[in-house]
Short mmCIF file of C-alpha atoms in Angstrom, two decimals:
data_model
loop_
_atom_site.label_atom_id
_atom_site.label_comp_id
_atom_site.label_asym_id
_atom_site.label_seq_id
_atom_site.Cartn_x
_atom_site.Cartn_y
_atom_site.Cartn_z
CA MET B 15 0.41 -0.86 -30.96
CA GLU B 16 0.76 -3.01 -34.06
CA LYS B 17 -2.43 -4.02 -35.83
CA ILE B 18 -4.08 -7.25 -34.71
CA ARG B 19 -3.59 -9.89 -37.41
CA LEU B 20 -6.84 -11.72 -38.18
CA GLY B 21 -7.12 -14.54 -40.69
CA PHE B 22 -10.32 -14.57 -42.76
CA VAL B 23 -11.75 -17.90 -43.95
CA PRO B 24 -14.30 -17.33 -46.77
CA ALA B 25 -16.13 -20.67 -46.59
CA HIS B 26 -17.88 -21.99 -49.72
CA ARG B 27 -19.46 -25.27 -50.78
CA TYR B 28 -19.88 -26.55 -54.34
CA PRO B 29 -22.34 -26.47 -56.13
CA TYR B 30 -23.77 -23.35 -54.47
CA ASP B 31 -23.58 -20.11 -56.49
CA GLU B 32 -19.89 -19.43 -57.17
CA GLU B 33 -20.48 -15.87 -58.37
CA TRP B 34 -22.42 -15.03 -55.24
CA ALA B 35 -19.66 -16.51 -53.09
CA VAL B 36 -17.03 -14.42 -54.90
CA GLU B 37 -19.16 -11.30 -54.42
CA MET B 38 -19.67 -12.02 -50.71
CA ARG B 39 -15.93 -12.62 -50.30
CA ARG B 40 -15.10 -9.27 -51.89
CA ARG B 41 -17.63 -7.39 -49.79
CA SER B 42 -16.55 -9.18 -46.63
CA ILE B 43 -12.89 -8.32 -47.19
CA ASP B 44 -13.80 -4.68 -47.80
CA ALA B 45 -15.88 -4.53 -44.62
CA LEU B 46 -13.36 -6.34 -42.43
CA SER B 47 -10.44 -4.28 -43.72
CA ALA B 48 -12.26 -1.09 -42.75
CA VAL B 49 -12.24 -2.01 -39.04
CA PRO B 50 -9.58 0.14 -37.32
CA GLY B 51 -6.62 -1.58 -35.73
CA VAL B 52 -6.82 -4.88 -37.62
CA GLU B 53 -4.94 -6.44 -40.52
CA ILE B 54 -6.97 -8.96 -42.51
CA ILE B 55 -5.07 -11.91 -43.95
CA VAL B 56 -7.02 -13.93 -46.50
CA PRO B 57 -6.10 -16.66 -49.00
CA SER B 58 -5.70 -15.04 -52.40
CA VAL B 59 -7.25 -16.13 -55.69
CA GLY B 60 -3.74 -17.19 -56.69
CA LEU B 61 -3.42 -19.48 -53.68
CA ILE B 62 -6.78 -21.27 -53.92
CA HIS B 63 -9.53 -21.23 -56.55
CA ASN B 64 -11.35 -17.88 -56.37
CA GLY B 65 -9.88 -17.38 -52.89
CA LEU B 66 -12.64 -19.56 -51.40
CA VAL B 67 -12.01 -22.32 -48.85
CA ARG B 68 -14.00 -25.35 -50.03
CA ASP B 69 -11.93 -28.50 -49.47
CA ASP B 70 -8.98 -30.06 -47.67
CA LEU B 71 -6.49 -28.67 -50.17
CA GLY B 72 -7.74 -25.14 -49.58
CA ALA B 73 -7.75 -25.70 -45.82
CA ARG B 74 -4.11 -26.84 -45.81
CA ALA B 75 -3.01 -23.88 -47.92
CA THR B 76 -4.89 -21.50 -45.61
CA ILE B 77 -3.42 -23.09 -42.49
CA ASP B 78 0.08 -22.63 -43.89
CA LEU B 79 -0.65 -19.00 -44.82
CA PHE B 80 -2.07 -18.14 -41.41
CA ALA B 81 0.78 -19.88 -39.59
CA GLN B 82 3.39 -18.02 -41.64
CA ARG B 83 1.71 -14.68 -40.96
CA GLY B 84 1.20 -15.39 -37.26
CA VAL B 85 -2.51 -14.65 -37.12
CA GLN B 86 -3.85 -13.90 -33.64
CA GLY B 87 -7.42 -14.87 -34.45
CA ILE B 88 -9.56 -16.45 -37.18
CA ILE B 89 -12.78 -15.11 -38.68
CA ILE B 90 -14.87 -17.78 -40.43
CA GLY B 91 -17.54 -16.40 -42.72
CA THR B 92 -19.99 -18.52 -44.70
CA MET B 93 -20.12 -17.04 -48.19
CA THR B 94 -22.52 -19.84 -49.12
CA PHE B 95 -23.35 -23.01 -47.17
CA GLY B 96 -19.63 -23.49 -46.54
CA ASP B 97 -17.62 -26.68 -46.18
CA GLU B 98 -17.60 -27.28 -42.42
CA ILE B 99 -14.79 -29.85 -42.53
CA ALA B 100 -12.39 -27.42 -44.18
CA ALA B 101 -13.39 -24.43 -42.03
CA VAL B 102 -13.22 -26.31 -38.74
CA ALA B 103 -9.89 -27.92 -39.68
CA ILE B 104 -8.32 -24.47 -39.92
CA ALA B 105 -9.57 -23.48 -36.47
CA GLU B 106 -8.46 -26.81 -35.03
CA ALA B 107 -4.95 -26.53 -36.46
CA LEU B 108 -4.13 -23.01 -35.31
CA ASP B 109 -5.48 -22.85 -31.74
CA VAL B 110 -6.34 -19.14 -31.72
CA PRO B 111 -9.64 -17.38 -30.96
CA VAL B 112 -12.43 -17.82 -33.53
CA LEU B 113 -15.26 -15.55 -34.68
CA VAL B 114 -18.03 -16.89 -36.93
CA PHE B 115 -20.54 -15.01 -39.05
CA GLY B 116 -22.95 -16.05 -41.77
CA THR B 117 -24.05 -14.02 -44.79
CA LYS B 118 -27.66 -13.34 -45.69
CA GLU B 119 -29.27 -15.05 -48.66
CA GLY B 120 -29.07 -13.32 -52.04
CA PRO B 121 -31.94 -12.94 -54.53
CA PHE B 122 -33.46 -16.15 -55.84
CA ALA B 123 -32.13 -17.31 -59.20
CA ALA B 124 -34.37 -17.09 -62.27
CA ASP B 125 -35.15 -20.80 -62.01
CA GLY B 126 -36.21 -20.42 -58.36
CA CYS B 127 -33.06 -21.91 -56.86
CA ARG B 128 -31.39 -20.45 -53.77
CA ARG B 129 -27.90 -18.97 -54.02
CA SER B 130 -26.16 -19.75 -50.72
CA ASP B 131 -28.03 -21.42 -47.83
CA ALA B 132 -25.45 -19.83 -45.51
CA PHE B 133 -28.15 -19.70 -42.84
CA GLY B 134 -27.95 -23.48 -42.53
CA GLY B 135 -24.27 -23.87 -43.37
CA THR B 136 -23.23 -21.60 -40.53
CA LEU B 137 -24.77 -24.08 -38.10
CA ALA B 138 -22.77 -26.90 -39.67
CA ILE B 139 -19.60 -24.97 -38.85
CA THR B 140 -20.58 -23.83 -35.35
CA SER B 141 -21.66 -27.34 -34.39
CA GLY B 142 -18.32 -28.65 -35.66
CA LEU B 143 -16.49 -26.16 -33.47
CA TYR B 144 -18.71 -26.98 -30.51
CA ARG B 145 -18.18 -30.70 -31.03
CA ARG B 146 -14.43 -30.18 -30.77
CA ARG B 147 -14.79 -27.84 -27.79
CA ILE B 148 -13.20 -25.00 -29.72
CA PRO B 149 -14.43 -21.75 -28.13
CA TYR B 150 -15.83 -19.17 -30.55
CA LEU B 151 -17.92 -16.02 -30.78
CA PHE B 152 -20.88 -15.72 -33.13
CA ALA B 153 -21.51 -12.35 -34.79
CA GLY B 154 -24.81 -13.19 -36.50
CA ILE B 155 -26.32 -13.67 -39.96
CA LEU B 156 -25.75 -10.43 -41.82
CA LEU B 157 -24.57 -8.60 -44.86
CA PRO B 158 -20.91 -7.62 -44.57
CA GLU B 159 -21.67 -3.88 -44.58
CA GLU B 160 -23.95 -4.05 -41.54
CA PRO B 161 -22.46 -2.24 -38.49
CA ILE B 162 -22.99 -5.30 -36.31
CA LEU B 163 -20.12 -7.07 -38.08
CA ALA B 164 -17.66 -4.21 -37.61
CA HIS B 165 -18.61 -4.00 -33.93
CA ALA B 166 -18.20 -7.75 -33.44
CA VAL B 167 -14.80 -7.73 -35.18
CA HIS B 168 -13.63 -4.84 -32.99
CA ILE B 169 -14.56 -6.71 -29.80
CA PHE B 170 -12.98 -9.86 -31.24
CA ALA B 171 -9.74 -8.04 -32.06
CA GLN B 172 -9.57 -6.69 -28.51
CA ALA B 173 -10.07 -10.21 -27.13
CA CYS B 174 -7.39 -11.60 -29.46
CA ALA B 175 -4.94 -8.97 -28.23
CA ILE B 176 -5.62 -9.97 -24.62
CA VAL B 177 -5.27 -13.70 -25.30
CA ASP B 178 -2.04 -13.18 -27.24
CA ALA B 179 -0.47 -11.17 -24.41
CA PHE B 180 -1.87 -13.27 -21.56
CA TYR B 181 -0.57 -16.69 -22.59
CA GLY B 182 3.12 -16.85 -21.81
CA ALA B 183 3.11 -13.55 -19.92
CA ARG B 184 6.16 -12.80 -17.76
CA ILE B 185 5.28 -11.08 -14.49
CA GLY B 186 8.03 -9.45 -12.49
CA MET B 187 7.65 -10.05 -8.76
CA VAL B 188 9.70 -7.51 -6.84
CA GLY B 189 9.96 -8.54 -3.20
CA LEU B 190 7.39 -10.32 -1.06
CA PRO B 191 3.95 -9.26 0.17
CA PRO B 192 3.74 -7.92 3.72
CA GLU B 193 3.50 -10.65 6.36
CA ARG B 194 -0.04 -9.74 7.40
CA PHE B 195 -1.44 -9.27 3.88
CA GLU B 196 -2.94 -12.46 2.45
CA SER B 197 -4.93 -10.66 -0.26
CA SER B 198 -2.04 -10.95 -2.74
CA ALA B 199 -1.87 -14.75 -2.48
CA PHE B 200 -1.65 -16.62 -5.79
CA SER B 201 -0.74 -20.04 -7.17
CA GLU B 202 2.34 -19.96 -9.36
CA SER B 203 1.77 -23.57 -10.41
CA ALA B 204 -1.73 -22.75 -11.65
CA LEU B 205 -0.40 -19.87 -13.75
CA ILE B 206 2.21 -22.15 -15.29
CA GLN B 207 -0.16 -25.02 -15.98
CA ARG B 208 -3.10 -23.01 -17.30
CA PHE B 209 -1.45 -20.13 -19.12
CA ARG B 210 2.27 -20.97 -19.53
CA GLN B 211 3.11 -17.87 -17.54
CA ARG B 212 6.30 -17.19 -15.64
CA VAL B 213 6.81 -15.29 -12.42
CA VAL B 214 10.21 -13.58 -12.58
CA ARG B 215 11.52 -12.97 -9.06
CA ILE B 216 13.52 -9.83 -8.42
CA PRO B 217 14.92 -9.36 -4.88
CA GLU B 218 14.13 -6.03 -3.23
CA SER B 219 17.68 -5.76 -1.92
CA GLU B 220 19.01 -6.02 -5.46
CA VAL B 221 16.70 -3.22 -6.63
CA TYR B 222 17.64 -0.86 -3.79
CA ALA B 223 21.35 -1.54 -4.18
CA ALA B 224 21.17 -0.78 -7.91
CA ALA B 225 19.20 2.40 -7.24
CA ASP B 226 21.65 3.63 -4.60
CA ALA B 227 24.55 2.93 -6.97
CA TRP B 228 23.04 4.81 -9.93
CA PRO B 229 25.53 7.55 -10.93
CA GLN B 230 24.37 11.00 -9.83
CA GLY B 231 25.56 12.67 -13.03
CA ASP B 232 24.00 10.11 -15.40
CA HIS B 233 22.10 11.81 -18.22
CA ARG B 234 19.11 9.48 -17.78
CA LEU B 235 18.81 10.47 -14.13
CA ILE B 236 18.99 14.15 -15.01
CA ALA B 237 16.34 13.71 -17.73
CA THR B 238 14.06 11.81 -15.34
CA LEU B 239 14.35 14.52 -12.69
CA GLU B 240 13.40 17.11 -15.30
CA GLU B 241 10.36 15.02 -16.29
CA LEU B 242 9.27 14.75 -12.67
CA ALA B 243 9.42 18.51 -12.24
CA ARG B 244 7.27 19.06 -15.35
CA GLU B 245 4.72 16.40 -14.45
CA ALA B 246 3.81 17.25 -10.86
CA ASP B 247 4.47 19.51 -7.90
CA TYR B 248 7.14 17.84 -5.76
CA GLY B 249 7.47 20.83 -3.44
CA ALA B 250 6.44 18.79 -0.40
CA CYS B 251 9.29 16.32 -1.00
CA SER B 252 12.96 16.75 -0.22
CA ARG B 253 15.47 16.85 -3.07
CA THR B 254 17.02 13.69 -1.68
CA ALA B 255 13.69 11.85 -1.79
CA VAL B 256 12.92 13.01 -5.34
CA ALA B 257 16.34 11.78 -6.50
CA LYS B 258 15.63 8.42 -4.86
CA MET B 259 12.31 8.19 -6.72
CA ALA B 260 14.03 8.92 -10.03
CA ARG B 261 16.73 6.29 -9.45
CA LEU B 262 14.15 3.72 -8.39
CA GLU B 263 12.18 4.38 -11.57
CA LEU B 264 15.23 3.91 -13.76
CA VAL B 265 16.16 0.63 -12.06
CA LEU B 266 12.64 -0.81 -12.33
CA GLN B 267 12.46 0.29 -15.96
CA HIS B 268 15.76 -1.49 -16.58
CA TYR B 269 14.44 -4.71 -15.06
CA PHE B 270 11.19 -4.45 -17.01
CA GLN B 271 13.02 -4.18 -20.31
CA GLU B 272 15.94 -6.53 -19.60
CA ARG B 273 13.70 -9.33 -18.28
CA GLU B 274 11.14 -8.77 -21.07
CA LEU B 275 8.31 -8.41 -18.60
CA SER B 276 4.63 -8.07 -19.42
CA ALA B 277 3.82 -6.44 -16.06
CA MET B 278 5.26 -6.09 -12.56
CA ALA B 279 3.95 -6.62 -9.03
CA ILE B 280 6.02 -4.64 -6.56
CA ALA B 281 6.44 -4.64 -2.78
CA CYS B 282 5.59 -1.11 -1.67
CA TRP B 283 5.46 -1.32 2.15
CA SER B 284 7.11 -1.24 4.51
CA GLU B 285 10.54 -2.62 3.68
CA ILE B 286 11.09 -0.05 0.94
CA GLN B 287 10.49 2.79 3.39
CA GLU B 288 12.78 1.30 6.03
CA ARG B 289 15.59 0.24 3.67
CA TYR B 290 15.41 2.73 0.80
CA GLY B 291 13.62 5.70 2.34
CA VAL B 292 10.70 6.57 0.01
CA CYS B 293 7.30 5.35 -1.15
CA ALA B 294 7.03 3.76 -4.60
CA CYS B 295 3.45 4.90 -5.35
CA SER B 296 4.11 7.69 -7.86
CA THR B 297 6.94 5.65 -9.41
CA LEU B 298 4.52 2.83 -10.17
CA GLY B 299 2.15 5.35 -11.74
CA ARG B 300 4.89 6.74 -13.97
CA LEU B 301 5.92 3.27 -15.14
CA THR B 302 2.31 2.27 -15.82
CA GLY B 303 1.73 5.51 -17.70
CA ARG B 304 4.42 4.45 -20.18
CA GLY B 305 2.98 0.97 -20.67
CA MET B 306 5.21 -0.76 -18.11
CA LEU B 307 2.31 -1.95 -16.00
CA ALA B 308 3.10 -1.95 -12.28
CA ALA B 309 0.80 -3.23 -9.54
CA CYS B 310 1.39 -2.47 -5.89
CA GLU B 311 1.53 -4.77 -2.85
CA VAL B 312 3.04 -7.63 -4.90
CA ASP B 313 -0.41 -8.30 -6.36
CA VAL B 314 0.49 -10.67 -9.20
CA LEU B 315 -3.14 -11.39 -10.15
CA GLY B 316 -3.78 -7.66 -10.00
CA ALA B 317 -0.90 -7.08 -12.42
CA LEU B 318 -2.35 -9.71 -14.76
CA THR B 319 -5.75 -8.03 -14.56
CA MET B 320 -4.11 -4.74 -15.51
CA LEU B 321 -2.50 -6.50 -18.47
CA THR B 322 -5.88 -7.74 -19.72
CA GLN B 323 -7.40 -4.26 -19.51
CA TYR B 324 -4.44 -2.59 -21.23
CA GLN B 325 -4.61 -5.04 -24.12
CA ALA B 326 -8.40 -4.70 -24.29
CA SER B 327 -7.86 -0.99 -24.94
CA LEU B 328 -5.37 -1.98 -27.67
CA GLU B 329 -2.83 -0.05 -25.57
CA ALA B 330 -4.75 3.19 -26.12
CA THR B 331 -5.12 3.99 -22.41
CA VAL B 332 -3.65 2.67 -19.20
CA PRO B 333 -5.30 1.03 -16.18
CA HIS B 334 -4.24 1.15 -12.56
CA LEU B 335 -4.94 -0.76 -9.38
CA VAL B 336 -7.65 0.61 -7.07
CA GLU B 337 -9.40 -0.47 -3.91
CA TRP B 338 -13.11 -0.82 -3.24
CA THR B 339 -12.66 1.71 -0.43
CA ILE B 340 -15.89 3.21 0.96
CA GLN B 341 -19.48 3.88 -0.04
CA HIS B 342 -20.36 7.51 -0.70
CA PRO B 343 -21.83 9.06 2.48
CA GLN B 344 -24.80 10.60 0.65
CA MET B 345 -25.17 9.21 -2.88
CA ASP B 346 -26.54 5.76 -3.64
CA ASP B 347 -24.61 3.34 -5.87
CA VAL B 348 -21.41 5.39 -5.62
CA PHE B 349 -18.14 4.14 -4.12
CA LEU B 350 -14.62 5.50 -3.75
CA ALA B 351 -12.10 3.94 -6.15
CA TRP B 352 -8.89 4.91 -4.40
CA HIS B 353 -5.32 3.96 -3.82
CA CYS B 354 -2.37 5.46 -2.03
CA GLY B 355 -1.07 7.42 -5.02
CA ASN B 356 -0.26 5.05 -7.87
CA ALA B 357 -2.42 6.39 -10.71
CA PRO B 358 -0.60 7.67 -13.83
CA THR B 359 -0.80 11.46 -14.06
CA ALA B 360 -2.31 11.14 -17.55
CA LEU B 361 -5.52 10.12 -15.74
CA ALA B 362 -5.75 13.34 -13.70
CA ASP B 363 -8.87 15.47 -14.06
CA GLY B 364 -6.90 18.59 -14.98
CA ALA B 365 -8.91 20.74 -12.59
CA THR B 366 -6.98 19.90 -9.43
CA PRO B 367 -3.21 20.14 -9.07
CA VAL B 368 -1.08 17.02 -9.31
CA THR B 369 1.12 16.83 -6.26
CA VAL B 370 3.54 14.29 -4.83
CA ARG B 371 3.98 14.20 -1.06
CA GLU B 372 4.17 11.87 1.92
CA GLN B 373 1.84 8.89 1.81
CA ALA B 374 -1.09 9.40 4.16
CA ILE B 375 -1.41 5.91 5.67
CA LEU B 376 2.27 5.00 6.08
CA SER B 377 3.47 8.32 7.48
CA PRO B 378 2.39 7.54 11.07
CA LEU B 379 4.10 4.14 10.82
CA VAL B 380 7.48 4.99 9.28
CA GLY B 381 7.62 8.77 9.58
CA ALA B 382 6.76 11.39 6.97
CA GLU B 383 10.35 11.68 5.76
CA LYS B 384 10.48 8.04 4.67
CA ALA B 385 6.93 8.06 3.25
CA GLN B 386 7.48 10.66 0.52
CA GLY B 387 6.49 9.64 -3.02
CA ALA B 388 2.69 9.31 -3.25
CA ALA B 389 0.83 11.14 -6.01
CA GLU B 390 -2.37 12.99 -5.15
CA PHE B 391 -5.11 14.00 -7.59
CA GLN B 392 -8.65 13.27 -8.68
CA LEU B 393 -9.16 11.11 -11.79
CA HIS B 394 -10.89 12.58 -14.80
CA PRO B 395 -14.60 11.77 -15.24
CA GLY B 396 -16.10 9.35 -17.74
CA PRO B 397 -17.00 5.70 -18.28
CA VAL B 398 -14.74 3.10 -16.67
CA THR B 399 -14.43 -0.67 -16.53
CA LEU B 400 -13.43 -2.47 -13.33
CA SER B 401 -12.27 -6.07 -13.26
CA ARG B 402 -10.44 -8.54 -11.07
CA LEU B 403 -8.90 -11.94 -11.74
CA ALA B 404 -9.19 -14.53 -8.97
CA GLU B 405 -8.11 -18.16 -8.59
CA TYR B 406 -9.26 -20.84 -6.18
CA ASP B 407 -8.24 -24.51 -6.43
CA GLY B 408 -6.84 -23.95 -9.92
CA ASP B 409 -10.07 -22.48 -11.29
CA TYR B 410 -9.98 -18.90 -12.53
CA LYS B 411 -12.74 -16.32 -12.68
CA MET B 412 -12.89 -12.64 -13.51
CA LEU B 413 -15.17 -10.02 -12.02
CA ILE B 414 -16.23 -7.57 -14.75
CA THR B 415 -18.35 -4.48 -14.19
CA SER B 416 -18.81 -0.99 -15.63
CA GLY B 417 -19.29 2.39 -14.02
CA GLU B 418 -18.76 6.09 -14.46
CA ILE B 419 -16.46 8.47 -12.63
CA ILE B 420 -18.38 11.51 -11.44
CA PRO B 421 -16.57 14.78 -10.66
CA SER B 422 -16.35 15.92 -7.06
CA GLU B 423 -15.40 19.00 -5.05
CA ASP B 424 -13.87 16.81 -2.35
CA ARG B 425 -10.20 17.12 -1.49
CA LEU B 426 -8.94 13.66 -0.65
CA ARG B 427 -5.54 12.07 -0.18
CA GLY B 428 -4.05 9.64 -2.70
CA THR B 429 -5.33 9.15 -6.26
CA TRP B 430 -9.06 8.70 -6.31
CA ALA B 431 -12.47 8.95 -7.96
CA TRP B 432 -16.10 8.55 -6.99
CA VAL B 433 -17.53 5.87 -9.28
CA ARG B 434 -21.24 5.34 -9.88
CA VAL B 435 -22.33 1.78 -10.73
CA ASN B 436 -25.70 0.33 -11.58
CA ASP B 437 -26.34 -1.53 -8.31
CA LEU B 438 -23.61 -1.23 -5.70
CA ALA B 439 -25.31 -3.52 -3.19
CA ARG B 440 -25.54 -6.33 -5.73
CA LEU B 441 -21.99 -5.74 -6.95
CA TYR B 442 -20.61 -5.80 -3.42
CA ARG B 443 -22.54 -8.96 -2.59
CA VAL B 444 -20.94 -10.68 -5.60
CA LEU B 445 -17.50 -9.51 -4.47
CA ALA B 446 -18.09 -10.75 -0.94
CA GLU B 447 -19.76 -14.05 -1.77
CA GLN B 448 -17.41 -15.07 -4.58
CA GLY B 449 -14.10 -14.40 -2.87
CA PHE B 450 -12.88 -11.36 -4.80
CA THR B 451 -10.36 -9.25 -2.88
CA HIS B 452 -10.44 -5.50 -2.22
CA HIS B 453 -8.17 -4.78 -5.23
CA ALA B 454 -9.46 -4.22 -8.77
CA SER B 455 -8.00 -2.85 -11.97
CA MET B 456 -9.79 0.18 -13.38
CA ILE B 457 -9.47 1.61 -16.88
CA HIS B 458 -11.20 4.49 -18.60
CA GLY B 459 -13.55 3.32 -21.36
CA ASP B 460 -15.85 0.36 -21.84
CA VAL B 461 -13.90 -2.85 -22.43
CA ALA B 462 -16.29 -5.19 -20.59
CA ASP B 463 -17.38 -7.07 -23.73
CA ALA B 464 -13.76 -7.67 -24.73
CA LEU B 465 -12.88 -8.97 -21.26
CA GLU B 466 -15.87 -11.32 -21.30
CA ALA B 467 -14.83 -12.62 -24.73
CA PHE B 468 -11.28 -13.14 -23.44
CA CYS B 469 -12.68 -15.22 -20.59
CA ARG B 470 -14.62 -17.34 -23.08
CA PHE B 471 -11.47 -18.10 -25.07
CA THR B 472 -9.35 -18.94 -22.01
CA GLY B 473 -11.80 -20.97 -19.96
CA ILE B 474 -11.95 -18.32 -17.24
CA GLU B 475 -15.37 -17.90 -15.67
CA ALA B 476 -16.70 -14.41 -16.43
CA VAL B 477 -18.58 -12.94 -13.46
CA ARG B 478 -20.25 -9.94 -15.04
CA VAL B 479 -22.26 -7.62 -12.83
#
């Protein structure tokens, strides 16, 4: 993933100590530039006097610089008291997420005067942002080298990545949800109006026809079949079914790239089994594992939730869609995060074999021969974040919670993990009482703070449990 571009506004006000402001600017740039995964863009000393934003002229030059460089977020730091009009004007002009921090006071001057008064000036800036209803995060009053700033900038960069990908996202919608499955309902108008998103419809019949027509001797098909054999044990599947899975993967990959999609939501039962003859579960996992996020059951909001998690990780790890399935029979505060077989194999625990076989739930309905294609393995242990986007009457909210996958000796169907959370009864009550469905996106690692910050910047209600 490319580095997140963050514009730094070193705010200063005359006649506060110019030398101290220059020193704080230098130290701030050094500290911000050391944060992994970010590129700091700052007005140079050649662009504005001493590289400090202090007036309308400096604000206009900084706005032009940030616009030209396409910054994804703005960090406003008070080097001294700071000129709130100039600093706020930059945030107002660019309409990207904002992080504010203030610097601690330097030593008193020999005549007893103070050097910066940034403690007060920071409030002038934050109140100006608040007055204009510009959402922002506040990192604190600190010295640039303090770890709290680096941590805040990391969370901020994650949030900026999510916001940048979320607005204007293009979600591929392959097919329609099953007739008796209301859980995937969503408002396309609300997505357009709130987030400028587009739902790109792709007919199932078109996908299956393209897959059936894929040339048998095509080098991409041969390479995909070789990858499948290396990645998992397909011994329980017929050669015909495995070839169908490979062709389906290539067609969906083609649509993802050609239509410039951000994520996909795909119909996975039962028309695909009846008309094409396989399950799509493991195919969705393989696409997701390569960053082409694919949600099952035409869950558009689930696909968008996956997108937020993937960007929160700065594309370092992949999420997948799970169900809140059952409580653990013996252990408190442990539930089964499961789905039919759609997890990327990169998430496997390594201790149990990765197999692909007939899907457990659909086999009795369509026959085992047509239900081949579901991956089966246990997920690797460690911290995870679970979240879910929901919309009612045009208002959006996101459930955010954290847990930990614990290893198990169980042998279960599908792709699965036992997840321990802090208070399962409370979490489930929130799910039930606030209208969240049985689907959630789960990702390894702790990205809860970044998701909450994303919600703040987008006007989505964060429901953190």
